[in-house]
PDB file of C-alpha atoms in Angstrom:
ATOM      1  CA  SER A  29      -5.633 -19.992   0.041  1.00 79.00           C
ATOM      2  CA  GLN A  30      -4.623 -17.079  -2.119  1.00 81.00           C
ATOM      3  CA  THR A  31      -0.847 -16.328  -2.653  1.00 89.00           C
ATOM      4  CA  ILE A  32       0.794 -13.655  -4.761  1.00 92.00           C
ATOM      5  CA  HIS A  33       4.246 -14.089  -6.350  1.00 93.00           C
ATOM      6  CA  GLN A  34       6.370 -11.248  -7.588  1.00 94.00           C
ATOM      7  CA  TRP A  35       9.843 -11.497  -9.364  1.00 94.00           C
ATOM      8  CA  PRO A  36      12.536 -10.811  -9.689  1.00 96.00           C
ATOM      9  CA  ALA A  37      13.055  -9.670  -6.187  1.00 94.00           C
ATOM     10  CA  THR A  38      16.217  -7.674  -6.884  1.00 95.00           C
ATOM     11  CA  LEU A  39      17.274  -6.130 -10.216  1.00 96.00           C
ATOM     12  CA  VAL A  40      20.135  -3.792 -11.296  1.00 97.00           C
ATOM     13  CA  GLN A  41      19.756  -2.449 -14.777  1.00 96.00           C
ATOM     14  CA  PRO A  42      21.703   0.103 -16.807  1.00 97.00           C
ATOM     15  CA  VAL A  43      19.960   3.203 -18.143  1.00 97.00           C
ATOM     16  CA  GLY A  44      18.264   2.700 -21.455  1.00 96.00           C
ATOM     17  CA  SER A  45      17.813  -1.057 -20.947  1.00 97.00           C
ATOM     18  CA  PRO A  46      14.261  -2.749 -20.876  1.00 97.00           C
ATOM     19  CA  LEU A  47      12.192  -3.876 -17.803  1.00 96.00           C
ATOM     20  CA  SER A  48      10.004  -6.703 -17.132  1.00 97.00           C
ATOM     21  CA  LEU A  49       8.637  -7.397 -13.733  1.00 97.00           C
ATOM     22  CA  GLU A  50       6.114 -10.073 -13.227  1.00 97.00           C
ATOM     23  CA  CYS A  51       3.354 -10.697 -10.696  1.00 97.00           C
ATOM     24  CA  THR A  52       1.188 -13.661 -10.385  1.00 96.00           C
ATOM     25  CA  VAL A  53      -1.777 -14.514  -8.076  1.00 95.00           C
ATOM     26  CA  GLU A  54      -2.829 -18.049  -7.187  1.00 93.00           C
ATOM     27  CA  GLY A  55      -6.053 -19.272  -5.458  1.00 90.00           C
ATOM     28  CA  THR A  56      -8.525 -16.707  -6.910  1.00 87.00           C
ATOM     29  CA  SER A  57     -10.154 -15.696 -10.067  1.00 86.00           C
ATOM     30  CA  ASN A  58     -10.660 -12.157 -11.630  1.00 88.00           C
ATOM     31  CA  PRO A  59      -8.795 -10.340  -8.920  1.00 91.00           C
ATOM     32  CA  ASN A  60      -8.217  -6.538  -9.161  1.00 92.00           C
ATOM     33  CA  LEU A  61      -4.457  -6.225  -9.589  1.00 94.00           C
ATOM     34  CA  TYR A  62      -2.225  -3.275  -8.851  1.00 95.00           C
ATOM     35  CA  TRP A  63       1.417  -1.999  -9.282  1.00 96.00           C
ATOM     36  CA  TYR A  64       2.794   0.610  -6.773  1.00 95.00           C
ATOM     37  CA  ARG A  65       6.057   2.172  -6.636  1.00 94.00           C
ATOM     38  CA  GLN A  66       7.896   3.231  -3.479  1.00 91.00           C
ATOM     39  CA  ALA A  67      10.681   5.499  -3.917  1.00 80.00           C
ATOM     40  CA  ALA A  68      13.253   6.223  -1.164  1.00 69.00           C
ATOM     41  CA  GLY A  69      11.810   8.560   1.398  1.00 65.00           C
ATOM     42  CA  ARG A  70       8.437   8.756  -0.338  1.00 71.00           C
ATOM     43  CA  GLY A  71       4.975   6.954   0.063  1.00 83.00           C
ATOM     44  CA  LEU A  72       3.429   4.516  -2.249  1.00 90.00           C
ATOM     45  CA  GLN A  73       2.437   5.814  -5.565  1.00 91.00           C
ATOM     46  CA  LEU A  74      -0.067   3.950  -7.639  1.00 92.00           C
ATOM     47  CA  LEU A  75       1.167   3.250 -11.088  1.00 94.00           C
ATOM     48  CA  PHE A  76      -1.327   1.063 -12.581  1.00 95.00           C
ATOM     49  CA  TYR A  77      -4.408  -1.129 -11.812  1.00 92.00           C
ATOM     50  CA  SER A  78      -6.597  -3.726 -13.711  1.00 93.00           C
ATOM     51  CA  VAL A  79      -9.860  -4.943 -13.002  1.00 89.00           C
ATOM     52  CA  GLY A  80      -9.838  -7.529 -15.884  1.00 90.00           C
ATOM     53  CA  ILE A  81      -7.693  -9.068 -18.596  1.00 91.00           C
ATOM     54  CA  GLY A  82      -6.558  -6.514 -21.111  1.00 89.00           C
ATOM     55  CA  GLN A  83      -8.137  -3.604 -18.895  1.00 91.00           C
ATOM     56  CA  ILE A  84      -5.317  -1.168 -17.573  1.00 93.00           C
ATOM     57  CA  SER A  85      -5.729   2.112 -15.638  1.00 91.00           C
ATOM     58  CA  SER A  86      -2.693   4.446 -15.810  1.00 90.00           C
ATOM     59  CA  GLU A  87      -2.446   6.775 -12.859  1.00 87.00           C
ATOM     60  CA  VAL A  88       0.476   8.781 -13.706  1.00 79.00           C
ATOM     61  CA  PRO A  89       2.258   9.447 -16.965  1.00 68.00           C
ATOM     62  CA  GLN A  90       5.600   7.838 -16.846  1.00 79.00           C
ATOM     63  CA  ASN A  91       8.217   5.742 -18.619  1.00 88.00           C
ATOM     64  CA  LEU A  92       6.338   2.529 -17.752  1.00 94.00           C
ATOM     65  CA  SER A  93       3.438   0.416 -19.053  1.00 95.00           C
ATOM     66  CA  ALA A  94       1.565  -2.499 -17.742  1.00 96.00           C
ATOM     67  CA  SER A  95      -0.060  -5.504 -19.235  1.00 96.00           C
ATOM     68  CA  ARG A  96      -2.508  -8.292 -18.061  1.00 96.00           C
ATOM     69  CA  PRO A  97      -2.112 -11.104 -20.418  1.00 94.00           C
ATOM     70  CA  GLN A  98      -3.921 -13.562 -18.390  1.00 94.00           C
ATOM     71  CA  ASP A  99      -6.451 -13.366 -15.486  1.00 93.00           C
ATOM     72  CA  ARG A 100      -3.953 -13.855 -12.702  1.00 94.00           C
ATOM     73  CA  GLN A 101      -0.698 -12.385 -14.308  1.00 96.00           C
ATOM     74  CA  PHE A 102       0.301  -8.693 -14.070  1.00 97.00           C
ATOM     75  CA  ILE A 103       3.405  -7.496 -15.857  1.00 97.00           C
ATOM     76  CA  LEU A 104       5.218  -4.045 -15.392  1.00 97.00           C
ATOM     77  CA  SER A 105       7.442  -3.166 -18.494  1.00 96.00           C
ATOM     78  CA  SER A 106       9.715  -0.406 -19.761  1.00 96.00           C
ATOM     79  CA  LYS A 107      11.416  -0.176 -23.228  1.00 95.00           C
ATOM     80  CA  LYS A 108      14.110   2.177 -21.856  1.00 96.00           C
ATOM     81  CA  LEU A 109      14.607   2.672 -18.253  1.00 95.00           C
ATOM     82  CA  LEU A 110      15.568   6.046 -16.671  1.00 94.00           C
ATOM     83  CA  LEU A 111      17.522   6.759 -13.490  1.00 94.00           C
ATOM     84  CA  SER A 112      14.340   7.955 -11.997  1.00 91.00           C
ATOM     85  CA  ASP A 113      12.712   4.577 -12.520  1.00 93.00           C
ATOM     86  CA  SER A 114      14.754   3.249  -9.516  1.00 92.00           C
ATOM     87  CA  GLY A 115      12.518   2.140  -6.525  1.00 92.00           C
ATOM     88  CA  PHE A 116      10.763  -0.623  -4.926  1.00 93.00           C
ATOM     89  CA  TYR A 117       7.759  -2.014  -6.917  1.00 95.00           C
ATOM     90  CA  LEU A 118       4.972  -3.718  -5.099  1.00 95.00           C
ATOM     91  CA  CYS A 119       2.334  -5.752  -6.835  1.00 96.00           C
ATOM     92  CA  ALA A 120      -0.911  -6.257  -4.875  1.00 94.00           C
ATOM     93  CA  TRP A 121      -4.340  -7.856  -5.454  1.00 93.00           C
ATOM     94  CA  ALA A 122      -7.760  -7.026  -4.090  1.00 88.00           C
ATOM     95  CA  GLY A 123      -9.528  -9.350  -1.784  1.00 70.00           C
ATOM     96  CA  LEU A 124     -12.699 -11.462  -2.710  1.00 64.00           C
ATOM     97  CA  GLY A 125     -16.228 -10.260  -2.069  1.00 64.00           C
ATOM     98  CA  GLY A 126     -16.160  -6.957  -4.058  1.00 69.00           C
ATOM     99  CA  TRP A 127     -14.008  -3.785  -3.438  1.00 75.00           C
ATOM    100  CA  THR A 128     -13.356  -3.147   0.402  1.00 76.00           C
ATOM    101  CA  GLY A 129      -9.988  -1.499  -0.040  1.00 79.00           C
ATOM    102  CA  GLU A 130      -8.084  -4.324   1.506  1.00 85.00           C
ATOM    103  CA  LEU A 131      -5.076  -5.212  -0.557  1.00 90.00           C
ATOM    104  CA  PHE A 132      -2.605  -8.106  -0.227  1.00 91.00           C
ATOM    105  CA  PHE A 133       0.869  -7.309  -1.237  1.00 92.00           C
ATOM    106  CA  GLY A 134       3.748  -9.193  -2.724  1.00 93.00           C
ATOM    107  CA  GLU A 135       7.141  -9.187  -1.334  1.00 92.00           C
ATOM    108  CA  GLY A 136       8.330  -6.354  -3.828  1.00 93.00           C
ATOM    109  CA  SER A 137      10.919  -5.873  -6.373  1.00 95.00           C
ATOM    110  CA  ARG A 138      13.867  -3.680  -5.764  1.00 94.00           C
ATOM    111  CA  LEU A 139      14.908  -1.950  -8.997  1.00 95.00           C
ATOM    112  CA  THR A 140      18.213  -0.015  -9.221  1.00 95.00           C
ATOM    113  CA  VAL A 141      18.972   1.825 -12.513  1.00 95.00           C
ATOM    114  CA  LEU A 142      22.630   2.783 -12.840  1.00 96.00           C
TER     115      LEU A 142
ATOM    116  CA  ALA B  22      -8.721  14.027  -6.088  1.00 74.00           C
ATOM    117  CA  GLN B  23      -8.265  12.421  -2.630  1.00 83.00           C
ATOM    118  CA  THR B  24      -5.145  13.001  -0.692  1.00 91.00           C
ATOM    119  CA  VAL B  25      -3.731  11.577   2.380  1.00 94.00           C
ATOM    120  CA  THR B  26      -1.118  13.286   4.622  1.00 94.00           C
ATOM    121  CA  GLN B  27       0.991  12.036   7.224  1.00 95.00           C
ATOM    122  CA  SER B  28       2.802  14.798   8.835  1.00 94.00           C
ATOM    123  CA  GLN B  29       5.261  12.811  11.035  1.00 95.00           C
ATOM    124  CA  PRO B  30       8.016  11.143   9.036  1.00 94.00           C
ATOM    125  CA  GLU B  31       9.534   9.642  12.028  1.00 96.00           C
ATOM    126  CA  MET B  32       8.383   8.590  15.562  1.00 97.00           C
ATOM    127  CA  SER B  33       9.994   6.801  18.315  1.00 97.00           C
ATOM    128  CA  VAL B  34       8.406   5.216  21.405  1.00 98.00           C
ATOM    129  CA  GLN B  35       9.821   3.160  24.257  1.00 97.00           C
ATOM    130  CA  GLU B  36       8.865  -0.554  24.635  1.00 97.00           C
ATOM    131  CA  ALA B  37       5.633  -0.943  26.551  1.00 97.00           C
ATOM    132  CA  GLU B  38       4.660   2.786  26.119  1.00 98.00           C
ATOM    133  CA  THR B  39       1.807   4.144  23.868  1.00 98.00           C
ATOM    134  CA  VAL B  40       2.464   6.020  20.532  1.00 98.00           C
ATOM    135  CA  THR B  41      -0.062   7.834  18.172  1.00 98.00           C
ATOM    136  CA  LEU B  42       0.535   8.324  14.579  1.00 98.00           C
ATOM    137  CA  SER B  43      -1.320  10.998  12.728  1.00 98.00           C
ATOM    138  CA  CYS B  44      -3.148  10.971   9.445  1.00 98.00           C
ATOM    139  CA  THR B  45      -5.260  13.537   7.722  1.00 97.00           C
ATOM    140  CA  TYR B  46      -7.210  13.083   4.466  1.00 97.00           C
ATOM    141  CA  ASP B  47      -9.140  15.144   2.038  1.00 95.00           C
ATOM    142  CA  THR B  48     -12.154  13.885   0.207  1.00 93.00           C
ATOM    143  CA  SER B  49     -15.505  14.989  -1.169  1.00 91.00           C
ATOM    144  CA  GLU B  50     -17.102  11.542  -0.934  1.00 90.00           C
ATOM    145  CA  SER B  51     -19.364  10.496   1.831  1.00 88.00           C
ATOM    146  CA  ASP B  52     -18.635   6.686   1.674  1.00 89.00           C
ATOM    147  CA  TYR B  53     -15.310   5.488   2.121  1.00 92.00           C
ATOM    148  CA  TYR B  54     -12.884   3.351   4.185  1.00 93.00           C
ATOM    149  CA  LEU B  55      -9.610   4.187   5.777  1.00 96.00           C
ATOM    150  CA  PHE B  56      -6.669   1.881   6.623  1.00 96.00           C
ATOM    151  CA  TRP B  57      -3.478   1.610   8.322  1.00 97.00           C
ATOM    152  CA  TYR B  58      -0.860  -0.674   6.700  1.00 96.00           C
ATOM    153  CA  LYS B  59       2.271  -1.832   8.223  1.00 96.00           C
ATOM    154  CA  GLN B  60       5.573  -2.399   6.234  1.00 93.00           C
ATOM    155  CA  PRO B  61       8.193  -4.106   8.417  1.00 92.00           C
ATOM    156  CA  PRO B  62      11.854  -4.257   7.470  1.00 86.00           C
ATOM    157  CA  SER B  63      11.182  -7.624   5.651  1.00 76.00           C
ATOM    158  CA  ARG B  64       9.123  -5.237   3.346  1.00 71.00           C
ATOM    159  CA  GLN B  65       5.855  -7.129   2.887  1.00 85.00           C
ATOM    160  CA  MET B  66       3.002  -4.795   3.580  1.00 90.00           C
ATOM    161  CA  ILE B  67       0.298  -6.090   5.823  1.00 91.00           C
ATOM    162  CA  LEU B  68      -3.017  -4.622   7.053  1.00 92.00           C
ATOM    163  CA  VAL B  69      -3.272  -3.429  10.509  1.00 96.00           C
ATOM    164  CA  ILE B  70      -6.661  -1.936  10.914  1.00 96.00           C
ATOM    165  CA  ARG B  71      -9.592  -0.694   8.895  1.00 95.00           C
ATOM    166  CA  GLN B  72     -12.277   1.801   9.549  1.00 95.00           C
ATOM    167  CA  GLU B  73     -15.452   2.395   7.467  1.00 93.00           C
ATOM    168  CA  ALA B  74     -16.499   5.866   7.370  1.00 93.00           C
ATOM    169  CA  TYR B  75     -20.250   5.242   7.990  1.00 92.00           C
ATOM    170  CA  LYS B  76     -19.331   3.600  11.378  1.00 91.00           C
ATOM    171  CA  GLN B  77     -19.058   6.050  14.320  1.00 87.00           C
ATOM    172  CA  GLN B  78     -17.402   3.421  16.622  1.00 93.00           C
ATOM    173  CA  ASN B  79     -13.528   3.463  16.313  1.00 96.00           C
ATOM    174  CA  ALA B  80     -11.845   0.306  15.165  1.00 95.00           C
ATOM    175  CA  THR B  81      -9.875  -1.769  17.459  1.00 96.00           C
ATOM    176  CA  GLU B  82      -7.480  -4.744  16.825  1.00 95.00           C
ATOM    177  CA  ASN B  83      -5.760  -5.950  20.014  1.00 96.00           C
ATOM    178  CA  ARG B  84      -3.183  -3.333  20.883  1.00 97.00           C
ATOM    179  CA  PHE B  85      -3.960  -1.129  17.766  1.00 98.00           C
ATOM    180  CA  SER B  86      -6.918   1.352  17.924  1.00 97.00           C
ATOM    181  CA  VAL B  87      -7.911   4.297  15.758  1.00 98.00           C
ATOM    182  CA  ASN B  88      -9.140   7.706  16.478  1.00 97.00           C
ATOM    183  CA  PHE B  89     -11.589   8.597  13.541  1.00 97.00           C
ATOM    184  CA  GLN B  90     -12.797  12.071  13.450  1.00 96.00           C
ATOM    185  CA  LYS B  91     -14.802  12.380  10.292  1.00 94.00           C
ATOM    186  CA  ALA B  92     -15.676  16.036  10.606  1.00 94.00           C
ATOM    187  CA  ALA B  93     -12.109  16.779  10.953  1.00 95.00           C
ATOM    188  CA  LYS B  94     -10.930  14.232   8.300  1.00 96.00           C
ATOM    189  CA  SER B  95      -8.528  12.829  10.709  1.00 97.00           C
ATOM    190  CA  PHE B  96      -7.660   9.215  11.217  1.00 97.00           C
ATOM    191  CA  SER B  97      -4.828   8.526  13.948  1.00 98.00           C
ATOM    192  CA  LEU B  98      -3.506   5.115  14.940  1.00 98.00           C
ATOM    193  CA  LYS B  99      -2.697   4.510  18.583  1.00 98.00           C
ATOM    194  CA  ILE B 100      -0.412   1.467  19.415  1.00 98.00           C
ATOM    195  CA  SER B 101      -0.621   0.467  22.997  1.00 98.00           C
ATOM    196  CA  ASP B 102       2.150  -1.442  24.953  1.00 97.00           C
ATOM    197  CA  SER B 103       4.573  -1.060  22.071  1.00 98.00           C
ATOM    198  CA  GLN B 104       6.661  -3.936  21.205  1.00 97.00           C
ATOM    199  CA  LEU B 105      10.040  -4.226  19.297  1.00 95.00           C
ATOM    200  CA  GLY B 106       8.062  -6.154  16.435  1.00 94.00           C
ATOM    201  CA  ASP B 107       5.994  -2.844  15.980  1.00 96.00           C
ATOM    202  CA  ALA B 108       8.884  -1.156  14.540  1.00 96.00           C
ATOM    203  CA  ALA B 109       8.014  -0.567  10.919  1.00 96.00           C
ATOM    204  CA  MET B 110       6.827   2.024   8.411  1.00 95.00           C
ATOM    205  CA  TYR B 111       3.235   2.780   8.912  1.00 97.00           C
ATOM    206  CA  PHE B 112       1.029   3.933   6.026  1.00 96.00           C
ATOM    207  CA  CYS B 113      -2.391   5.568   6.218  1.00 97.00           C
ATOM    208  CA  ALA B 114      -4.649   4.825   3.229  1.00 95.00           C
ATOM    209  CA  TYR B 115      -7.841   5.829   1.786  1.00 94.00           C
ATOM    210  CA  THR B 116     -10.351   4.356  -0.683  1.00 91.00           C
ATOM    211  CA  GLY B 117     -13.593   5.533  -1.883  1.00 88.00           C
ATOM    212  CA  THR B 118     -15.880   4.661  -4.863  1.00 79.00           C
ATOM    213  CA  ALA B 119     -12.891   3.974  -7.112  1.00 80.00           C
ATOM    214  CA  SER B 120     -11.239   0.475  -6.698  1.00 81.00           C
ATOM    215  CA  LYS B 121      -7.959   1.812  -5.527  1.00 87.00           C
ATOM    216  CA  LEU B 122      -6.055   2.858  -2.540  1.00 90.00           C
ATOM    217  CA  THR B 123      -4.388   6.088  -1.986  1.00 91.00           C
ATOM    218  CA  PHE B 124      -1.440   6.125   0.489  1.00 93.00           C
ATOM    219  CA  GLY B 125       0.193   8.691   2.513  1.00 94.00           C
ATOM    220  CA  THR B 126       4.094   9.127   2.604  1.00 93.00           C
ATOM    221  CA  GLY B 127       4.536   7.017   5.710  1.00 94.00           C
ATOM    222  CA  THR B 128       5.650   7.277   9.314  1.00 96.00           C
ATOM    223  CA  ARG B 129       8.741   5.269  10.277  1.00 95.00           C
ATOM    224  CA  LEU B 130       8.301   4.024  13.911  1.00 97.00           C
ATOM    225  CA  GLN B 131      11.208   3.133  15.968  1.00 97.00           C
ATOM    226  CA  VAL B 132      10.808   1.193  19.220  1.00 97.00           C
ATOM    227  CA  THR B 133      13.533   1.532  21.865  1.00 96.00           C
ATOM    228  CA  LEU B 134      14.255  -0.524  24.921  1.00 92.00           C
TER     229      LEU B 134
END
């Protein structure tokens, strides 16, 4: 069966520090991968998605970047965090058999920037 | 661009009663899917129900059903016989030809005794 792992679960970082959130999927190959952010009181905002190694689509201009160095690994990064980067970050992968819209989510990473 | 709107930030229902969560969307695409996702306090998002736009019949999953009104671009979720475990954030979501989901802002559902 397929599983998705996301870490760290919780992170407290000072303004201006770097960030690296990692997501790994097991039990599948060539999945679509996604990073969403959920800010307090707001919905889920799509940040990046990837349909293959090295292929990254950015949805909104921001202080973050994403990379996919391996087929089942998706990394969210920042060189210098801003207060507005605080939020709950969710990684997700798309199911097998072509795009049907169903996403499987990780347990999330809560980032607090102080 | 596609948008999804959930106009009810919070809803409350008594245990065993029925509640309906509203969702509207805007799109120019003719072929798409609509979803309701649930995010319990443990935070892991899970799929509740899915509706294909080409299907006229409303989707049903046990106590969960939808009212899909394509012309009105409306997609509401009905939860029957509400249970304490139904308490969560509920997100309406849309996908069309692009391989991505667009979510609404969510509705927080409280279930009271």
